[in-house]
Structure formats: structure tokens, C-alpha cells
mmCIF file of C-alpha atoms in Angstrom:
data_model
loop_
_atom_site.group_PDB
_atom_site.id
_atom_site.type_symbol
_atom_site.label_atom_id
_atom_site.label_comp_id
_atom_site.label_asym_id
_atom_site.label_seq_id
_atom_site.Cartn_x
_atom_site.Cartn_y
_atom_site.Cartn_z
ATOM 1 C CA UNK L 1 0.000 0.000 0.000
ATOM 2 C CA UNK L 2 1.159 3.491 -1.096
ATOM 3 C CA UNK L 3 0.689 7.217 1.009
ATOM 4 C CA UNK L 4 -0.069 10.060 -0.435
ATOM 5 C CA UNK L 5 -0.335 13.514 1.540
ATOM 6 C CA UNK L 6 -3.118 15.973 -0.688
ATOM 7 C CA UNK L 7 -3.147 19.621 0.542
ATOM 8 C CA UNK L 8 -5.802 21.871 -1.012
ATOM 9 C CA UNK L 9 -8.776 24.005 -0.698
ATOM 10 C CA UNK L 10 -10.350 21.458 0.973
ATOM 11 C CA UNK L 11 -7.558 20.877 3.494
ATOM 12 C CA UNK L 12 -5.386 18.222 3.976
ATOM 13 C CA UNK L 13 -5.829 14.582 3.326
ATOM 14 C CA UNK L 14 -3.796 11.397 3.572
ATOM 15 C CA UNK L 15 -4.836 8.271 1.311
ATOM 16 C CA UNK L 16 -3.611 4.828 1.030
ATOM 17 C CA UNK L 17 -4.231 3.188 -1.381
ATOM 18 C CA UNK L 18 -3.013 0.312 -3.565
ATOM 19 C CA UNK L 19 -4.451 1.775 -6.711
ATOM 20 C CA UNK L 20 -1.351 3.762 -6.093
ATOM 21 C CA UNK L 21 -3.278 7.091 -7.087
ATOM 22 C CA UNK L 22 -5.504 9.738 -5.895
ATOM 23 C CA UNK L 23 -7.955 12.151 -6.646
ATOM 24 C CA UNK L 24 -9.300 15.117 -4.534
ATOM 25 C CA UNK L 25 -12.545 16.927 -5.661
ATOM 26 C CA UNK L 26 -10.528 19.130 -7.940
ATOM 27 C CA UNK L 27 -7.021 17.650 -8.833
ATOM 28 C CA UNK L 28 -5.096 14.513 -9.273
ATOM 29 C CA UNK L 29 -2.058 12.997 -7.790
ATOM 30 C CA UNK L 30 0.215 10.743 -8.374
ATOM 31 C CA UNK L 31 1.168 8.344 -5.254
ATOM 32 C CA UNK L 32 4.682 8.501 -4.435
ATOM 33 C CA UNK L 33 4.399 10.585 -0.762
ATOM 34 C CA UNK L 34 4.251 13.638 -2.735
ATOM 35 C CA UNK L 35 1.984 16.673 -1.889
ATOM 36 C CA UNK L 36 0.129 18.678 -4.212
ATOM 37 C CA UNK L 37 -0.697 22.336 -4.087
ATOM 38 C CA UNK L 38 -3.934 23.447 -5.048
ATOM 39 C CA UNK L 39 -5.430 22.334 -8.813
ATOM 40 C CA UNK L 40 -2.391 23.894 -10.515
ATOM 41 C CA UNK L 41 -0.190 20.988 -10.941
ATOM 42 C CA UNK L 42 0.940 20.042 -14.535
ATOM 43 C CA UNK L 43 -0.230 16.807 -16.184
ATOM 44 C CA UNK L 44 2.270 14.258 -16.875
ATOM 45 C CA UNK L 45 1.932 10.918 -18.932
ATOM 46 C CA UNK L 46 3.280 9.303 -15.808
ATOM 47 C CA UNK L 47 0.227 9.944 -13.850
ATOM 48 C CA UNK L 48 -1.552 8.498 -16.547
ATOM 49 C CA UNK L 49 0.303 5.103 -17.126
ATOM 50 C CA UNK L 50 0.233 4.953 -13.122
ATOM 51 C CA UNK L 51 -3.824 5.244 -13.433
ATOM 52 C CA UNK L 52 -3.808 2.734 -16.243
ATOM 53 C CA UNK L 53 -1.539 0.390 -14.720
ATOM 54 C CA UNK L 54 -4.433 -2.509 -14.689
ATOM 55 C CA UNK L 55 -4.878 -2.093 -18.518
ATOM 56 C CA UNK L 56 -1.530 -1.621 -19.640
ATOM 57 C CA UNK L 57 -1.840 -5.189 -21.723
ATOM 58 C CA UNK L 58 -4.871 -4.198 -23.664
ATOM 59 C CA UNK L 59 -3.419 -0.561 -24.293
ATOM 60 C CA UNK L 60 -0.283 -1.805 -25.684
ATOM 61 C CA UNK L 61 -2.358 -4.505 -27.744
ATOM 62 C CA UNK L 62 -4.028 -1.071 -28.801
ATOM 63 C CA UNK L 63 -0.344 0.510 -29.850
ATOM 64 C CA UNK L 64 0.379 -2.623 -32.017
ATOM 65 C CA UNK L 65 -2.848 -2.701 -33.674
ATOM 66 C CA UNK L 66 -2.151 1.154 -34.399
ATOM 67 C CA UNK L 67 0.918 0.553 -35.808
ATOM 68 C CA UNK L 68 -0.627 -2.154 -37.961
ATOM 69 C CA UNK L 69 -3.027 -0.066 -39.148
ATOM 70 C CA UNK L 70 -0.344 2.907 -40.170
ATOM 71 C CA UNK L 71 1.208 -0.078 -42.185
ATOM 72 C CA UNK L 72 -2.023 0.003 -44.121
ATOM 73 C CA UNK L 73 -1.077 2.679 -46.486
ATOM 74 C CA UNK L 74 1.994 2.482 -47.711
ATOM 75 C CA UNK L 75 1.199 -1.525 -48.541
ATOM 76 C CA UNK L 76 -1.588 -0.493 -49.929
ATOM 77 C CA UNK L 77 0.829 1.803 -51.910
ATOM 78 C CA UNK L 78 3.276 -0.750 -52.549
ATOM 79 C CA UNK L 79 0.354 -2.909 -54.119
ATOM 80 C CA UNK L 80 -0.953 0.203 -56.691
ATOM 81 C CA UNK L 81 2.605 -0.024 -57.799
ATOM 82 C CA UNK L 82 3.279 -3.170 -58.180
ATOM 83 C CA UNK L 83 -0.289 -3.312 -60.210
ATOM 84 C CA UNK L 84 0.934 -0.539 -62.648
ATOM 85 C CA UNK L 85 4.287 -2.357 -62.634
ATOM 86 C CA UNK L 86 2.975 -5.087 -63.761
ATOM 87 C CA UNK L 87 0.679 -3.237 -66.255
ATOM 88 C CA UNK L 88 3.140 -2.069 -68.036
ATOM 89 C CA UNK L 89 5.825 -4.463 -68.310
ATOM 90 C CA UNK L 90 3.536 -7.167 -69.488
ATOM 91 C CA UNK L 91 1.809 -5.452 -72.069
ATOM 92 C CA UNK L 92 4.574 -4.002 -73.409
ATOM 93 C CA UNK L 93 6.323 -7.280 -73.885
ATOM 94 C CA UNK L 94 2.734 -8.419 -75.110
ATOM 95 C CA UNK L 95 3.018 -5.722 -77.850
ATOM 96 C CA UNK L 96 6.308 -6.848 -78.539
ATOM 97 C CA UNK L 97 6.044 -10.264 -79.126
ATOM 98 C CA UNK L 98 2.210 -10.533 -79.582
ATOM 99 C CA UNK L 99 2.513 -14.005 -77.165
ATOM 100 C CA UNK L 100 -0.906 -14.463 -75.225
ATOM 101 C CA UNK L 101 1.228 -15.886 -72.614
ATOM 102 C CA UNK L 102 1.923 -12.490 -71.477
ATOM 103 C CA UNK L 103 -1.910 -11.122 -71.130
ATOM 104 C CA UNK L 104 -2.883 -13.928 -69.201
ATOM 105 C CA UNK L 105 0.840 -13.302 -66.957
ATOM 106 C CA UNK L 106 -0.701 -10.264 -66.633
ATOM 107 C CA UNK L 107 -4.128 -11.023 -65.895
ATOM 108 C CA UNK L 108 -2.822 -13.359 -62.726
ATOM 109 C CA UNK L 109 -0.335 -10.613 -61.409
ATOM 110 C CA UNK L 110 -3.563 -8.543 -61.199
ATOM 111 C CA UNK L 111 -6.044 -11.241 -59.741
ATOM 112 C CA UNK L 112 -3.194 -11.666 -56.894
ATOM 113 C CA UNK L 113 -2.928 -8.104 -56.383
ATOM 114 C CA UNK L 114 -6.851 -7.780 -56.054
ATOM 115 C CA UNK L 115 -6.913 -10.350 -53.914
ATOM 116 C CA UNK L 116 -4.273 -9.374 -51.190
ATOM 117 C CA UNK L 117 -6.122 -6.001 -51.552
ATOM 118 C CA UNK L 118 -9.440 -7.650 -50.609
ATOM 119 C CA UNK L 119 -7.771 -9.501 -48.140
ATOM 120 C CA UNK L 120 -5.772 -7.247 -46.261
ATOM 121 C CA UNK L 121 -8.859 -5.139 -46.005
ATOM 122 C CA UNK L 122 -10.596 -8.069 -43.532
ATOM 123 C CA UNK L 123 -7.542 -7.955 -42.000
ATOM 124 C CA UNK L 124 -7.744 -4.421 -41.186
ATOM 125 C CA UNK L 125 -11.414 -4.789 -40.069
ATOM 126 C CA UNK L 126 -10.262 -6.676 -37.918
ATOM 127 C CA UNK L 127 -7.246 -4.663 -36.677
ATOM 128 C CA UNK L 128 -8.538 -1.073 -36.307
ATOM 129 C CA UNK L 129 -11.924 -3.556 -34.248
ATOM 130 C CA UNK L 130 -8.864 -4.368 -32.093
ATOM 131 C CA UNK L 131 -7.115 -0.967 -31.950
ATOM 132 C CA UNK L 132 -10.967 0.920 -31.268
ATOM 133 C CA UNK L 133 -12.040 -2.207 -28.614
ATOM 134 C CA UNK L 134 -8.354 -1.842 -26.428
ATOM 135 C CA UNK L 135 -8.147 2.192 -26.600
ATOM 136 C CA UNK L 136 -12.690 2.396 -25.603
ATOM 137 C CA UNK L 137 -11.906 -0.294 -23.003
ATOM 138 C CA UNK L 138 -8.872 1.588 -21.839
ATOM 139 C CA UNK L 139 -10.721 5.229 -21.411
ATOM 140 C CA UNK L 140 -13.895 3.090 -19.731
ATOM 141 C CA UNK L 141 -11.933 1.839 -16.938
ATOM 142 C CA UNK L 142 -9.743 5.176 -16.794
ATOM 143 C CA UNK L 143 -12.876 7.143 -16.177
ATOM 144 C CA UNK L 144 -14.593 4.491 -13.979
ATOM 145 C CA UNK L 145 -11.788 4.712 -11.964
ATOM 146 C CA UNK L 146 -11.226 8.416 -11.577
ATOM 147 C CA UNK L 147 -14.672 8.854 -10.650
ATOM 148 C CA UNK L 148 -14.251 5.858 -8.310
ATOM 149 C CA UNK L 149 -11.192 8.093 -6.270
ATOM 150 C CA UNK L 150 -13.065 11.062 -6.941
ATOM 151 C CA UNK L 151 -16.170 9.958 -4.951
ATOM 152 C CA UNK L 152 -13.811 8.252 -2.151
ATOM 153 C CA UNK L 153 -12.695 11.611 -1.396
ATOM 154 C CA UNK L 154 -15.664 13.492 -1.774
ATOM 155 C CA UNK L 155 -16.810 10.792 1.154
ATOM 156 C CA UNK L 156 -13.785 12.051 3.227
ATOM 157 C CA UNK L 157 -14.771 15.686 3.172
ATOM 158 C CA UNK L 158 -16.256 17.597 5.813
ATOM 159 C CA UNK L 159 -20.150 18.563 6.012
ATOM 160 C CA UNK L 160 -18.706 22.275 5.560
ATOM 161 C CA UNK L 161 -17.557 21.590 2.397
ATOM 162 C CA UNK L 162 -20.828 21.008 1.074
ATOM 163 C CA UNK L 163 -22.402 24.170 2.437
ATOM 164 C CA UNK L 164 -20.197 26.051 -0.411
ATOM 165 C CA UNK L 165 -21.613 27.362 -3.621
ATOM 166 C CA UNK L 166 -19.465 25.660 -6.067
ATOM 167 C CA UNK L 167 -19.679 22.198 -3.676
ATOM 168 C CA UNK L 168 -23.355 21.755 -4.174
ATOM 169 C CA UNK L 169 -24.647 17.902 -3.918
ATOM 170 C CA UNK L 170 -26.056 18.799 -7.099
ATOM 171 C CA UNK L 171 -23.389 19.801 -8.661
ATOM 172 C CA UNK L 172 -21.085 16.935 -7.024
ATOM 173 C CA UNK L 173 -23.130 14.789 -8.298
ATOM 174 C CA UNK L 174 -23.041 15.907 -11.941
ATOM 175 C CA UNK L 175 -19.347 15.976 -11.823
ATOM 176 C CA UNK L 176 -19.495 12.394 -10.800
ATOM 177 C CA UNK L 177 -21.882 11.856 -13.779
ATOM 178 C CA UNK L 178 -19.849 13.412 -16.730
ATOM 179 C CA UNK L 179 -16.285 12.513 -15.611
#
């Protein structure tokens, strides 16, 4: 289990916690007995890998499937030219030597081509399903879980704090709604 020490408008907090993270009502924190001043820290992508420690395997699954689908185009690319490549090279020997052999050379070259073209497509169906599925299942839990720490703490504050203006139930509780 982790401590972390929160000062800020609402006073000062200790939390442990082994989601190693916490959130007060108006900032976050990252665990390692650190305090924060007020709401005016700056992000950092290490807060955020430290949040998404429990999905790290599906986000990097995400990553790969990204990079997969970059790939994409410039195979796709490498296809249209070997197409025209092929194109031209075969009728041109075709027009030299007026050998059929050479049209239907080129008529297979093409029927490949078409078919890695229709096939890589499935293939990135199904990659960019995986890339959209691990990045949506990575932001569900993210904001499930900051709204999770975000209502622990609002369930360590004082009644006071709900007396202000800007700390209305109402208003808590529409926070806790929208992320």
C-alpha cells in the first residue's frame, strides 16, 4: 500500500491506497508521498500510465494494432505499384512479341494483387476492431476509476464543504456523472 499527503482548498488529506493514485474533488495525484498544491499541478503521462496500470496489456495490444493499421497505407501503396508495374511491363512485352502468354501473366499478377487487396482489407477490419475495442476499453476503466477516487474523497470531506456554492450535492453529483 502506497501514502499520499493531498493539501488543497479542501484541506489536507492522507490516502492509502493500492491503486497507487488519488484524486481530490478538484485535482489529481500521483502516489509517491508527494503533496500537491492546489489544482495547478501540470499533467504528466506518468500519472496516466500509473492510473492505467491494470490495462496496460490491452493498451499496448491497442499501440500494435495502431501501428498495424499505419502499415495500411503504404502496402496499400506498394500494391498500386506493383499493379501498374505489372501493367506495363507485361503489355509491353505483349506488344512486342504478340505471345498471349503475357496477357494472361498479366491477368494473374492482377487477380493476386486484387486479392491481397481484398484480403488485407478483412484484416484491417479486424485490426482497427482491435485498436478501437483496447483504446474504448482503456478510457472506460480510466474514467470508472477516476470517478471511483473522486467519490472516495468526496466521502472524506467535511459537512462544511458542502455548504459552499461551487460544492453543491447537485453539482457533485453531476461531476461524478460526466467525468
Amino acid at each position: 500500500a502506497h501514502e499520499l499527503t493531498i493539501e488543497g482548498d479542501i484541506g489536507k488529506s492522507v490516502v492509502r491506497d493500492d491503486a497507487m493514485v488519488a484524486c481530490g474533488p478538484d485535482f489529481i495525484a500521483s502516489s509517491h508521498n508527494t503533496t500537491v498544491q492546489n489544482n495547478k499541478s501540470k499533467f504528466q503521462m506518468s500519472r496516466l500510465w500509473e492510473l492505467n496500470k491494470p490495462e496496460r496489456k490491452v493498451f499496448i495490444i491497442g499501440l500494435m494494432a495502431s501501428a498495424l493499421c499505419g502499415f495500411s497505407f503504404p502496402t496499400s501503396a506498394l500494391l498500386l505499384a506493383e499493379i501498374v508495374t505489372s501493367m506495363s511491363s507485361s503489355y509491353a512485352s505483349f506488344l512486342e512479341s504478340n505471345n498471349q502468354y503475357y496477357l494472361d501473366e498479366l491477368y494473374r499478377n492482377i487477380c493476386v494483387c486484387a486479392l491481397a487487396f481484398v484480403g488485407g482489407s478483412f484484416i484491417l477490419v479486424l485490426i482497427s476492431w482491435a485498436q478501437s475495442y483496447s483504446f474504448k476499453y482503456c478510457s472506460e476503466k480510466l474514467a470508472e476509476r477516476l470517478r471511483l477516487i473522486d467519490f472516495r474523497s468526496l466521502l472524506r470531506q467535511n459537512i462544511g464543504y458542502f455548504d459552499e456554492q461551487n460544492h453543491r450535492s447537485g453539482a457533485l453529483a453531476a461531476r461524478l456523472s460526466t467525468g
